Amino acid sequence: MAHQTILVLDFGSQYTRLIARRLRERSVYSEIVPFDVPYEDLVARRPAGVILSGGPRSVSQPGAPRCDPRIFGGQVPVLGICYGMQLMADALGGRVAPAPHREYGLAEVEIDAAGDSRLFATVPNRIRVWASHGDFIEQAPPGFRVVATSANAPVAAMVDVARDLHALLFHPEVAHTESGATVLRNFAYGVCGCTGDWTMASFVEETVGRITRQVGSGRVICGLSGGVDSTVAAALIHRAVGDRLTCLFVDNGLLRKDEATQVKRRFVEKLHLPVVCVDASQMFLRRLEGILDPEQKRKIIGATFIHVFDEQALALGGFDFLGQGTLYPDVIESASTSGPAAAIKSHHNVGGLPERMRLKLVEPLRELFKDEVRLVGRELGLDEEFIVRQPFPGPGLAVRIVGEVTPARLDLLQRADGVVAEEMRRSGWYAKLWQSFAVLLTVQSVGVMGDERTYEYAVAVRAVESQDGMTADWARLPYDLLARISSRLVNEVKGINRVVYDVSSKPPSTIEWE
């Protein structure tokens, strides 16, 4: 089935994927394409609309990314956001200049949508928005009317009714923008005429069909970690290829305490998936000996993971495809696949793969966020115990042990992490949080236990709230909960004598420490 589609041209903003996500939340299919997609290819897709994302560059910089100007010809509705607005203004004869007072963070916008209220229908006349720009529109291009202003931006939104061109100098896709979701919905439904024909049920149906075509008569080996992503990916692949799927659970020795045993029981007894379990813990730990650099850790773990898969695929009779639960945040933090976004870190699924891998990848969730994956899981009829699980990094506890991973330090963190998880579940906070865990630091500090001097490790407790992992804020946990966690860690986990709580948000920090 061909869905009405809004294409998002990626100019490098870390928020680009949120635009597509907000549209899909409203049953409008959206897809990211490179900013320099050939105009003929774009037109051939027959999109209902086009959105130009934000980006880190200035349109005045040499080599700044630009799209084909024919996009502004009136054949399809266009919405420019931040850099996209500046590019639209610059391309059509407006004036873009460095802002005398840059706007980063919350700003107040006053809307005057008289004459074309489609984009701002039901939006209040004054809203607080999320701004992130160093340039501003000094003068709108010919044919445009200014429909919103702010204290530092005389042109905070503009429209050319004749060519159906719309532009905003703020980010409606970010949760901090009041009525931002309404603005995007108005563009999709009111401007582009979308009817909302994309649902999770249609995603499941089409993804199963796509996997069937991709795999053909081949066989798939799928990695199971016990997390939501790999579980849903395996369920989708199993629906598509049936008994030509074999699931492989690799115990890399970097899992939480007793997790290997729990994973085997859940998948065999409850999902009835064909699961082969391999204990490769000694291989992973041996290859990590003496490694301190976090990026090198990730790449070693990724390469070892693929090595184990290749060996097992041959031992089990040969496979053609490797199924993975890669999500979009994994991809965007490793490298920009569609536009010039900056790489943050490599992910084990995308940054640690060798250039010549024997197995071809099947990644049915690569374009989805975590909350969308949970919806897919429910659509597939999975039990809540498989769906309501906090994300766990593919490299496991290796990225929660700052510095070298040794058996002794790993055991210390497993016990500490078990205390944190137990208290979070007992208090009811586990399901409210995106992630909550312990981090073992390299820092050792002086303490006093039983009138004796100790010199032991410090542990950081990390708990964050987020919708999709792209941005996150530290959780304001109750003091009595933090006190219980701290007391248990120091008293029950020998080797720890100090506990700190991480109060940094993403950005500027990442959720994981490494």
CSV table of C-alpha atoms in Angstrom, one decimal, residues 203 207 210-211 214-215 219-238 241 245-248 250 284 298-299 301-310 320-328 330-331 334 346-354 357-368 370 373 376 394-395:
chain,number,residue,atom,x,y,z
A,203,PHE,CA,3.7,-1.0,9.7
A,207,THR,CA,7.4,-4.8,7.4
A,210,ARG,CA,9.4,-6.4,3.2
A,211,ILE,CA,11.3,-9.0,5.3
A,214,GLN,CA,14.3,-9.5,1.3
A,215,VAL,CA,15.0,-12.9,2.8
A,219,ARG,CA,17.7,-18.4,6.5
A,220,VAL,CA,18.0,-15.8,9.3
A,221,ILE,CA,19.9,-15.9,12.5
A,222,CYS,CA,18.7,-13.2,15.0
A,223,GLY,CA,20.5,-12.0,18.1
A,224,LEU,CA,18.4,-12.0,21.2
A,225,SER,CA,19.6,-9.8,24.1
A,226,GLY,CA,16.4,-10.0,26.2
A,227,GLY,CA,15.6,-6.4,25.6
A,228,VAL,CA,12.6,-4.8,23.9
A,229,ASP,CA,14.3,-4.1,20.6
A,230,SER,CA,15.7,-7.6,19.8
A,231,THR,CA,12.5,-9.2,21.1
A,232,VAL,CA,10.2,-7.2,18.8
A,233,ALA,CA,12.6,-7.6,15.8
A,234,ALA,CA,12.7,-11.4,16.3
A,235,ALA,CA,8.9,-11.6,16.6
A,236,LEU,CA,8.6,-9.6,13.3
A,237,ILE,CA,11.1,-11.8,11.5
A,238,HIS,CA,9.6,-15.0,12.9
A,241,VAL,CA,10.0,-16.4,7.7
A,245,LEU,CA,14.6,-18.1,11.8
A,246,THR,CA,17.0,-19.2,14.5
A,247,CYS,CA,17.5,-17.0,17.5
A,248,LEU,CA,20.9,-16.8,19.1
A,250,VAL,CA,25.2,-14.7,23.2
A,284,PHE,CA,34.7,-11.0,25.3
A,298,ARG,CA,32.5,-0.6,21.8
A,299,LYS,CA,34.2,-1.6,18.6
A,301,ILE,CA,32.5,-5.8,21.5
A,302,GLY,CA,30.8,-5.2,18.2
A,303,ALA,CA,33.5,-7.1,16.2
A,304,THR,CA,33.5,-10.0,18.7
A,305,PHE,CA,29.7,-10.2,18.5
A,306,ILE,CA,29.9,-10.6,14.7
A,307,HIS,CA,32.7,-13.1,15.0
A,308,VAL,CA,30.6,-15.3,17.3
A,309,PHE,CA,27.6,-15.0,15.0
A,310,ASP,CA,29.6,-16.0,11.9
A,320,ASP,CA,22.3,-15.8,4.9
A,321,PHE,CA,21.0,-13.0,7.1
A,322,LEU,CA,21.6,-11.5,10.5
A,323,GLY,CA,18.6,-10.0,12.2
A,324,GLN,CA,19.2,-7.1,14.6
A,325,GLY,CA,17.0,-4.7,16.7
A,326,THR,CA,18.8,-1.6,15.6
A,327,LEU,CA,16.8,1.6,16.3
A,328,TYR,CA,17.2,5.1,14.9
A,330,ASP,CA,21.6,4.0,17.6
A,331,VAL,CA,22.1,5.1,14.0
A,334,SER,CA,26.9,6.7,15.4
A,346,SER,CA,29.5,4.3,17.6
A,347,HIS,CA,26.8,1.9,18.5
A,348,HIS,CA,27.5,-1.9,18.7
A,349,ASN,CA,25.0,-2.6,15.9
A,350,VAL,CA,26.3,0.1,13.5
A,351,GLY,CA,29.7,1.3,14.5
A,352,GLY,CA,31.4,-2.0,15.4
A,353,LEU,CA,30.6,-4.0,12.2
A,354,PRO,CA,33.5,-5.0,10.0
A,357,MET,CA,30.6,-9.0,7.1
A,358,ARG,CA,29.5,-12.3,5.6
A,359,LEU,CA,25.9,-12.1,6.8
A,360,LYS,CA,23.5,-9.5,5.3
A,361,LEU,CA,21.6,-7.4,7.8
A,362,VAL,CA,17.8,-7.5,8.4
A,363,GLU,CA,16.9,-4.5,10.6
A,364,PRO,CA,13.1,-4.1,10.7
A,365,LEU,CA,13.2,-1.4,13.4
A,366,ARG,CA,15.9,0.8,12.1
A,367,GLU,CA,13.6,3.7,11.4
A,368,LEU,CA,11.7,3.6,14.8
A,370,LYS,CA,11.8,3.1,21.4
A,373,VAL,CA,8.9,-0.3,19.1
A,376,VAL,CA,4.8,-2.6,17.6
A,394,GLY,CA,24.3,-3.6,23.5
A,395,PRO,CA,27.9,-3.4,24.9
